[in-house]
PDB file of C-alpha atoms in Angstrom:
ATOM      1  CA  UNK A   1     131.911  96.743 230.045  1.00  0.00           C
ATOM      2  CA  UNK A   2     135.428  96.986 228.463  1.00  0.00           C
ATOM      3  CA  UNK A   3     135.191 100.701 228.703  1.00  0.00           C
ATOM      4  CA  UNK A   4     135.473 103.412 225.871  1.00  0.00           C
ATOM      5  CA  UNK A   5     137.144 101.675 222.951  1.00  0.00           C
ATOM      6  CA  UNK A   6     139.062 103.875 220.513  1.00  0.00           C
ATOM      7  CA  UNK A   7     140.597 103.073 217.376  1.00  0.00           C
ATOM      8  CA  UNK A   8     143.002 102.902 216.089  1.00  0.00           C
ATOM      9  CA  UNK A   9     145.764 103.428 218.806  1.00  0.00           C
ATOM     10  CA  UNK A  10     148.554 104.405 216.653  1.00  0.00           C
ATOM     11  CA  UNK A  11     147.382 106.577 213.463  1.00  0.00           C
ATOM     12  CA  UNK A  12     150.671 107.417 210.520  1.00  0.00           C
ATOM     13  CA  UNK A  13     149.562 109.431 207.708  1.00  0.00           C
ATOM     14  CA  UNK A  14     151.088 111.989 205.348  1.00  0.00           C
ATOM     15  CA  UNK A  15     150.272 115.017 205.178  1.00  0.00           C
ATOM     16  CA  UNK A  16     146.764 115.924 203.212  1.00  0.00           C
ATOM     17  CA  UNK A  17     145.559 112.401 203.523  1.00  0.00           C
ATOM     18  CA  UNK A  18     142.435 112.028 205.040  1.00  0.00           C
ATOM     19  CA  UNK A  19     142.285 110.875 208.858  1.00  0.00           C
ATOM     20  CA  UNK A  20     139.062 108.967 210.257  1.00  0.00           C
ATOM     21  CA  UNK A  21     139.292 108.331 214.181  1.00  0.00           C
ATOM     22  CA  UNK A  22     136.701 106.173 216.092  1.00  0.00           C
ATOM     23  CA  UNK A  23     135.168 105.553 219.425  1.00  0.00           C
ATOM     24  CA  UNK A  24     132.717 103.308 221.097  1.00  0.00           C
ATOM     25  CA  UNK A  25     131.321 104.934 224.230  1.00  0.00           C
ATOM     26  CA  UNK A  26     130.145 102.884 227.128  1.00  0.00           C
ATOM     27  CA  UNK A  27     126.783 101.205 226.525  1.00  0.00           C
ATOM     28  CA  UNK A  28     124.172 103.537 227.957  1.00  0.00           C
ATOM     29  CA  UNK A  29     126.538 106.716 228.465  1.00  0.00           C
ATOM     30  CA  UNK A  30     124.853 109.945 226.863  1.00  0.00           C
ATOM     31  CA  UNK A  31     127.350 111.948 226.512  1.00  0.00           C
ATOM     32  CA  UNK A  32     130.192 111.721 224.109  1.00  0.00           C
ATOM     33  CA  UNK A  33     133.980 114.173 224.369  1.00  0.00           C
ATOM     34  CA  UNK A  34     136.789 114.903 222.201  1.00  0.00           C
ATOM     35  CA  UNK A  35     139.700 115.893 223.494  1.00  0.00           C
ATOM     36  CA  UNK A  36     142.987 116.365 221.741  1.00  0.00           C
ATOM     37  CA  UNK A  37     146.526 116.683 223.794  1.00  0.00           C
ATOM     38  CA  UNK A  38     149.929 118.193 222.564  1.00  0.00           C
ATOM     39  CA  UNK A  39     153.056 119.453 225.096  1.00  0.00           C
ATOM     40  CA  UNK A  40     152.246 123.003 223.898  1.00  0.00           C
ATOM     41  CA  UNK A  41     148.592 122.929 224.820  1.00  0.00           C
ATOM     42  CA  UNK A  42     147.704 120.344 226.899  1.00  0.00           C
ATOM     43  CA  UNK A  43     144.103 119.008 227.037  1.00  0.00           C
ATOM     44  CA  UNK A  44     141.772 120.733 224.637  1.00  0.00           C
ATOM     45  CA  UNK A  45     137.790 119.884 224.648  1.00  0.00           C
ATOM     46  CA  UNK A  46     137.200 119.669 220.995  1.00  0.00           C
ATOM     47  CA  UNK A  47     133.409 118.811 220.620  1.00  0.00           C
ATOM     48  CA  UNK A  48     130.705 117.017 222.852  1.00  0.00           C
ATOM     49  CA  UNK A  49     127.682 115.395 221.743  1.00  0.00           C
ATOM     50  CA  UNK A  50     124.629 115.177 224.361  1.00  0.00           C
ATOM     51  CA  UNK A  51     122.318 112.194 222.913  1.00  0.00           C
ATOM     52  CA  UNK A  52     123.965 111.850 219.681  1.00  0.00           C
ATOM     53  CA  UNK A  53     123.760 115.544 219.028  1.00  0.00           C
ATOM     54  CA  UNK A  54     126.266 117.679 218.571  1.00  0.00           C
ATOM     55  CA  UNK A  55     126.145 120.273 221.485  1.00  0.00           C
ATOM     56  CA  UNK A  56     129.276 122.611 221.663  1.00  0.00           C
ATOM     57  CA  UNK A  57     132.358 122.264 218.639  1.00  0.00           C
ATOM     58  CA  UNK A  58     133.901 125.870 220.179  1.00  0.00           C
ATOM     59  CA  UNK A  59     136.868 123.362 220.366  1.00  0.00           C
ATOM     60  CA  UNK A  60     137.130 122.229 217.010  1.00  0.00           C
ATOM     61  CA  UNK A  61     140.194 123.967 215.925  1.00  0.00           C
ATOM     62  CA  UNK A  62     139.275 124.709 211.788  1.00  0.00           C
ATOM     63  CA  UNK A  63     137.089 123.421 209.117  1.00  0.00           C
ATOM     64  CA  UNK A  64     139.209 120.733 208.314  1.00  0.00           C
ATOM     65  CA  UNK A  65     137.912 119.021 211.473  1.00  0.00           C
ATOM     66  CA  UNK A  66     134.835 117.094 211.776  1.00  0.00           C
ATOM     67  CA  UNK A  67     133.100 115.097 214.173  1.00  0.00           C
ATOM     68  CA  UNK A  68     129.921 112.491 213.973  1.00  0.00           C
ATOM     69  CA  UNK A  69     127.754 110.321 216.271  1.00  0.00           C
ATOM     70  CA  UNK A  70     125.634 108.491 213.652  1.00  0.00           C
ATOM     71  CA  UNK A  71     124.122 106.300 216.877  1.00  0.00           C
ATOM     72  CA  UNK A  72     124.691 105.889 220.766  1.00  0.00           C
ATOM     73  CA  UNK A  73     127.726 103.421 220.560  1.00  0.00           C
ATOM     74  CA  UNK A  74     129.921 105.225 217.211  1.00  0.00           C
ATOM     75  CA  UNK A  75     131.409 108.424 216.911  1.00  0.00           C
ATOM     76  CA  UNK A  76     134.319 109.205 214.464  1.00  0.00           C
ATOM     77  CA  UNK A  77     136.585 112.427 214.594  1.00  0.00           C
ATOM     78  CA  UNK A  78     137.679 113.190 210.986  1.00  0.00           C
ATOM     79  CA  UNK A  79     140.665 115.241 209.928  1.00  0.00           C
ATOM     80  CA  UNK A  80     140.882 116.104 206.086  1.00  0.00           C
ATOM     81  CA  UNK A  81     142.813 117.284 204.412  1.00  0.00           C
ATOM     82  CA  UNK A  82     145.511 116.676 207.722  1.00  0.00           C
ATOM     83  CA  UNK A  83     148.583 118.776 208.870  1.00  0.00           C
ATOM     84  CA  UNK A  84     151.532 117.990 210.813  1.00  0.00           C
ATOM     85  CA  UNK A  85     150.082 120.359 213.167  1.00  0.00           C
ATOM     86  CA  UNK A  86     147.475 118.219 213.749  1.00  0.00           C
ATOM     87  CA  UNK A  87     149.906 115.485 215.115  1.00  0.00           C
ATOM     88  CA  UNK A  88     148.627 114.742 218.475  1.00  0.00           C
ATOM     89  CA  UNK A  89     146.929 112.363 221.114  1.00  0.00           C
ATOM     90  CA  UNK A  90     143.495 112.200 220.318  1.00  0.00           C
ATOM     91  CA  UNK A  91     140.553 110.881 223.820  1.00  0.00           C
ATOM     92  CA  UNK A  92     137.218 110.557 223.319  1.00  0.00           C
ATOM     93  CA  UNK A  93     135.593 109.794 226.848  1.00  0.00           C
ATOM     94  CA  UNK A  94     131.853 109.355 227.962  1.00  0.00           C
ATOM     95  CA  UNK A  95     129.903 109.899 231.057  1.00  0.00           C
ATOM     96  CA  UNK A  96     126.675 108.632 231.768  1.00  0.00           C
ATOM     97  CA  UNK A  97     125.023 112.491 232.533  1.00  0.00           C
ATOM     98  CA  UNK A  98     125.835 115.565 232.112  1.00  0.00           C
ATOM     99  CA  UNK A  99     125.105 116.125 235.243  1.00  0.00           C
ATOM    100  CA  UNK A 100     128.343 117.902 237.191  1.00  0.00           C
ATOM    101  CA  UNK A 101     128.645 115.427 240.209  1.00  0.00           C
ATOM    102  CA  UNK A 102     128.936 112.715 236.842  1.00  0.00           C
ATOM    103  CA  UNK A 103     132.537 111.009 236.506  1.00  0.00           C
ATOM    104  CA  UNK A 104     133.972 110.424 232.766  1.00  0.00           C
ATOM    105  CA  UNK A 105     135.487 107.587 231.629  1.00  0.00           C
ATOM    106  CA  UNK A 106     138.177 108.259 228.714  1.00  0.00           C
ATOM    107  CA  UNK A 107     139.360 105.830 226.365  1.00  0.00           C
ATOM    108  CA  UNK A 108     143.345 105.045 225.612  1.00  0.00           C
ATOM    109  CA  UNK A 109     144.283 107.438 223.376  1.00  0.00           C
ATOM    110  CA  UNK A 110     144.960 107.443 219.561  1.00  0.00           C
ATOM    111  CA  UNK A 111     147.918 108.709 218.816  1.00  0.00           C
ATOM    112  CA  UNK A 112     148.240 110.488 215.322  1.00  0.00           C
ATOM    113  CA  UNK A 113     151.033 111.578 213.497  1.00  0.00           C
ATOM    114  CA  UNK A 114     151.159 113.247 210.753  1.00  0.00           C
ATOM    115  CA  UNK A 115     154.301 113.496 207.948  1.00  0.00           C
TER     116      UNK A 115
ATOM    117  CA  UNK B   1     134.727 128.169 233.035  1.00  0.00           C
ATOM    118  CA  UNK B   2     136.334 128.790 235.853  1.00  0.00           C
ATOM    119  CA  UNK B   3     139.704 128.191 236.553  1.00  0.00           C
ATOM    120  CA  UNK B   4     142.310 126.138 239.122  1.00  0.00           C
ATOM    121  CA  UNK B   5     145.334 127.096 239.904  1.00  0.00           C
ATOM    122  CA  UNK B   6     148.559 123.882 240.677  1.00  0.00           C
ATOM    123  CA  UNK B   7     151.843 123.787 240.897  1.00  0.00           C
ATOM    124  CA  UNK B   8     153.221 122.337 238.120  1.00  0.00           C
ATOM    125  CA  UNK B   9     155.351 119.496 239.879  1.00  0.00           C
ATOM    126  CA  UNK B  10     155.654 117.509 243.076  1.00  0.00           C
ATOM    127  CA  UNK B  11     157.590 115.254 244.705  1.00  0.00           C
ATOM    128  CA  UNK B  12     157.134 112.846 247.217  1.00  0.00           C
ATOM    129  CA  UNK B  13     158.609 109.494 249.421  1.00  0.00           C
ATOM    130  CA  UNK B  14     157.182 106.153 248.580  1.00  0.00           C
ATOM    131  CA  UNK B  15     154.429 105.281 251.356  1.00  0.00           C
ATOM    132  CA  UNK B  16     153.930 109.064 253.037  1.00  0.00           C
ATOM    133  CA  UNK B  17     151.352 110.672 252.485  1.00  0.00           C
ATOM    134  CA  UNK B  18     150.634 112.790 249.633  1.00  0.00           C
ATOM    135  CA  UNK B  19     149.163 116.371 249.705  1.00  0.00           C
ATOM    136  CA  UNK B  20     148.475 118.020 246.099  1.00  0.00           C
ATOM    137  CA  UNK B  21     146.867 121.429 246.387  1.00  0.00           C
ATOM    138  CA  UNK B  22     144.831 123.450 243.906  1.00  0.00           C
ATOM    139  CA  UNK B  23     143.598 126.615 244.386  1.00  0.00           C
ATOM    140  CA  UNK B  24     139.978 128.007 242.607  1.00  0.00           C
ATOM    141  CA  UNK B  25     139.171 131.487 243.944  1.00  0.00           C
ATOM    142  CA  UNK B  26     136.505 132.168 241.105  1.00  0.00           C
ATOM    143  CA  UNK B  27     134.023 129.028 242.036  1.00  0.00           C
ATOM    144  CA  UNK B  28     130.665 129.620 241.994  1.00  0.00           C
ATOM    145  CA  UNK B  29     128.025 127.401 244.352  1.00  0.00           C
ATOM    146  CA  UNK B  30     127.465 125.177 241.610  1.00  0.00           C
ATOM    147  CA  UNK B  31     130.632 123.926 240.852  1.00  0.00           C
ATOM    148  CA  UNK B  32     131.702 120.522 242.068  1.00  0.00           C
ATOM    149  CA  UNK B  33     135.532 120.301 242.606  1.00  0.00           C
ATOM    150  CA  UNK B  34     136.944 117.169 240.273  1.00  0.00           C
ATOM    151  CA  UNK B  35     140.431 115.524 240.110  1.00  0.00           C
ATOM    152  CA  UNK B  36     141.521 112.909 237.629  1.00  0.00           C
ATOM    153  CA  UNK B  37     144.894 111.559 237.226  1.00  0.00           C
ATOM    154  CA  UNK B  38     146.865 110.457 233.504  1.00  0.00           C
ATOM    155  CA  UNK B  39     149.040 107.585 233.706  1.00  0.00           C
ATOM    156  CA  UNK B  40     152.474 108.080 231.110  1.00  0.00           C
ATOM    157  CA  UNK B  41     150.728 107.347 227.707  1.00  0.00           C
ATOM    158  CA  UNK B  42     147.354 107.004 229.055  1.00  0.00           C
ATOM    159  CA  UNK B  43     144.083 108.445 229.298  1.00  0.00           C
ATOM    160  CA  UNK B  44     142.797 110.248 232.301  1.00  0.00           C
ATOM    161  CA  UNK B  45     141.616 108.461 235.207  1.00  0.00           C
ATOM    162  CA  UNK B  46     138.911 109.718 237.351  1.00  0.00           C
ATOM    163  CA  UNK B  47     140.127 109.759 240.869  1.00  0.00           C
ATOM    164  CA  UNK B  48     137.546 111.788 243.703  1.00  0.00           C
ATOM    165  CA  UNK B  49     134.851 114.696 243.013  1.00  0.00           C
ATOM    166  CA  UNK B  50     133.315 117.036 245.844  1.00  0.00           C
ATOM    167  CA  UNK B  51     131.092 119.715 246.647  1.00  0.00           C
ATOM    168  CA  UNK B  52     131.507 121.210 249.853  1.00  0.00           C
ATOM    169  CA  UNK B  53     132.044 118.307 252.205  1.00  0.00           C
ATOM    170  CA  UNK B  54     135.150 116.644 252.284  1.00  0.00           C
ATOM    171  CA  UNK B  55     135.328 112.775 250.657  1.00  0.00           C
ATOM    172  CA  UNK B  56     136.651 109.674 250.327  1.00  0.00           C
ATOM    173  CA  UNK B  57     137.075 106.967 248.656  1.00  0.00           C
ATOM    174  CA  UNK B  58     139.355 103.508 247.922  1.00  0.00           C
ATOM    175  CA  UNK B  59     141.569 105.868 245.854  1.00  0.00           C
ATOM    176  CA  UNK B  60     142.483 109.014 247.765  1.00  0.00           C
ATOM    177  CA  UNK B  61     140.582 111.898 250.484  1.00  0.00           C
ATOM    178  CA  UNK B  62     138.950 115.030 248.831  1.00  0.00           C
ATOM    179  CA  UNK B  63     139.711 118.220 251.345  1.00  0.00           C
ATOM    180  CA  UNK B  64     138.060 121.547 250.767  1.00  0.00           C
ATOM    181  CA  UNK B  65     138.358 124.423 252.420  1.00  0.00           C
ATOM    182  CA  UNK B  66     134.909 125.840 254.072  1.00  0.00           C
ATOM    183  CA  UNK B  67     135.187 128.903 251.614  1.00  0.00           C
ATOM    184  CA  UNK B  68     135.356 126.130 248.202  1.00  0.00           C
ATOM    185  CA  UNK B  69     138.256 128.538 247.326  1.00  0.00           C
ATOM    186  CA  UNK B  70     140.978 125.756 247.348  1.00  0.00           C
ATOM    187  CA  UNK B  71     140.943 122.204 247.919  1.00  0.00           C
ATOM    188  CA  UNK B  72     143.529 119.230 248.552  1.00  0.00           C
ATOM    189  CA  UNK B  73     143.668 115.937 247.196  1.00  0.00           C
ATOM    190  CA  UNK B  74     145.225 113.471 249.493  1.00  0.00           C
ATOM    191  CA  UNK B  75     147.158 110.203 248.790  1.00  0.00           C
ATOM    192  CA  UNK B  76     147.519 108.209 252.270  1.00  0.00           C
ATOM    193  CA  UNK B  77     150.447 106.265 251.071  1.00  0.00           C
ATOM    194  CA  UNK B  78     152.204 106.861 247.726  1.00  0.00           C
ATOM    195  CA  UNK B  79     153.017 103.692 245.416  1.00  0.00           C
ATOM    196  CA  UNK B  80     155.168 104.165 242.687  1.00  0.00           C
ATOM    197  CA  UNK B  81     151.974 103.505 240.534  1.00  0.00           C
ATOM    198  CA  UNK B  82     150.871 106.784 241.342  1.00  0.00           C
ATOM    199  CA  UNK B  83     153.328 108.729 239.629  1.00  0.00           C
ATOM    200  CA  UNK B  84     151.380 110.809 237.325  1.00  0.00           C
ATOM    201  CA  UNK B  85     149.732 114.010 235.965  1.00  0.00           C
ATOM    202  CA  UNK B  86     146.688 115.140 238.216  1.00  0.00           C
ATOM    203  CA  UNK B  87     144.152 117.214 237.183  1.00  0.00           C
ATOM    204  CA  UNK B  88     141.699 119.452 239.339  1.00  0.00           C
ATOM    205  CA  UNK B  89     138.962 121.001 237.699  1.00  0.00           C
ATOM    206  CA  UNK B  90     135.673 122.947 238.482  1.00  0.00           C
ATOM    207  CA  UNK B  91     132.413 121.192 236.421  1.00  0.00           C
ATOM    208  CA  UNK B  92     129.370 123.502 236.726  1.00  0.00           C
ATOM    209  CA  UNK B  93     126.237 122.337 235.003  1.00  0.00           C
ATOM    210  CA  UNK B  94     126.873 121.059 232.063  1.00  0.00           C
ATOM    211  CA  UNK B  95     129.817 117.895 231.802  1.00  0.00           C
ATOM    212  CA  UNK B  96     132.395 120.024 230.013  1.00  0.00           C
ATOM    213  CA  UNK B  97     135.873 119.173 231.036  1.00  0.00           C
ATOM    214  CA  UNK B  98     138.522 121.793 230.899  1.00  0.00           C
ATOM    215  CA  UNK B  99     141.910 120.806 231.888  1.00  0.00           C
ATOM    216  CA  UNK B 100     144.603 123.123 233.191  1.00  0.00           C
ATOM    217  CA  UNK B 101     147.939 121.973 232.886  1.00  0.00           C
ATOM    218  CA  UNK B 102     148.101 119.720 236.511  1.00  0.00           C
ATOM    219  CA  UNK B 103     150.566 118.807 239.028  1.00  0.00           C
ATOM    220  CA  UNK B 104     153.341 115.883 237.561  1.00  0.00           C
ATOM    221  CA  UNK B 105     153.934 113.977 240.720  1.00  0.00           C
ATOM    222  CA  UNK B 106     156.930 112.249 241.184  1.00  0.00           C
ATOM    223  CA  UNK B 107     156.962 109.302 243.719  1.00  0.00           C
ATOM    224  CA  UNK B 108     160.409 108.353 245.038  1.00  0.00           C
ATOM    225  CA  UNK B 109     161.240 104.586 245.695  1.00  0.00           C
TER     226      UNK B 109
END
């Protein structure tokens, strides 16, 4: 398996353009994370999906933030309208359970700036 | 969620051993101990998890104390490839990760 997949790795927008980030979990992985990561803050846990299904978005940090798993191997993380606050590194990772002895694999990053 | 506790940096001699602590008073008997690791401008890397007995694997050697109030992660010989961010963090039932800030680890040629 070539591991998660995100896309794409660099992301330049202006500011109040839409933004649509994507992963591809691991084949056969149920659970799906967003993370975001900034020098400020660090690692955030945006949203997690258990089976497709959105299961805790506590994370997500406004309305303008939105997050989809229309199947087991796609999940997009959509910004709109976006900020330059909202320039950041963006993981999505998956793990196989969500079991707590379960190990997640995270994907490379996108990185997103905004102008 | 409860929460770990690490110094923020480190430093240590290429090929000695590495010992990078992390303190969790406020574990409950659920919670397995975790540590990943993040590469410059990569994504984190898992690295060793535990519950009460220590482990180890190809990577590194998972300490914890017999209280599960702290724990140590142990590199047997540091490469400069291991220079990097390491996380320790408490997972309870559900496979939420929260991230403190870690220990940066700087190897030394």
């Amino acid at each position: 398996d070539a591991g998660v997949i995100q896309s794409p790795r660099h992301e330049v927008t202006e500011m109040g353009q839409e933004v649509t980030l994507r992963c591809k979990p691991i084949s056969g992985h149920d659970y799906l994370f967003w993370y975001r990561q900034t020098m400020m803050r660090g690692l955030e846990l945006l949203i997690y999906f258990n089976n497709n299904v959105p299961i805790d978005d506590s994370g997500m940090p406004e309305d303008r933030f939105s997050a989809k798993m229309p199947n087991a191997s796609f999940s997009t993380l959509k910004i709109q309208p976006s900020e330059p606050r909202d320039s950041a590194v963006y993981f999505c990772a998956s793990s196989f359970t969500g079991q707590a002895n379960t190990e997640a694999f995270f994907g490379q990053g996108t990185r997103l700036t905004v102008v | 969620d409860a929460k770990t506790t690490q110094p923020n940096s480190m430093e240590s001699n290429e090929e000695e051993p590495v010992h990078l602590p992390c303190n969790h008073s406020t574990i409950s008997g659920t919670d397995y101990i975790h540590w990943y690791r993040q590469l410059p401008s990569q994504g984190p890397e898992y690295v060793i998890h535990g519950l009460t007995s220590n482990v180890n694997n190809r990577m590194a050697s998972l300490a914890i104390a017999e209280d599960r109030k702290s724990s140590t992660l142990i590199l047997h010989r540091a490469t400069l490839r291991d220079a990097a961010v390491y996380y320790c963090i408490l997972i309870g039932n559900f496979n939420k990760f929260y991230f403190g800030s870690g220990t940066k680890l700087n190897v030394k040629p």
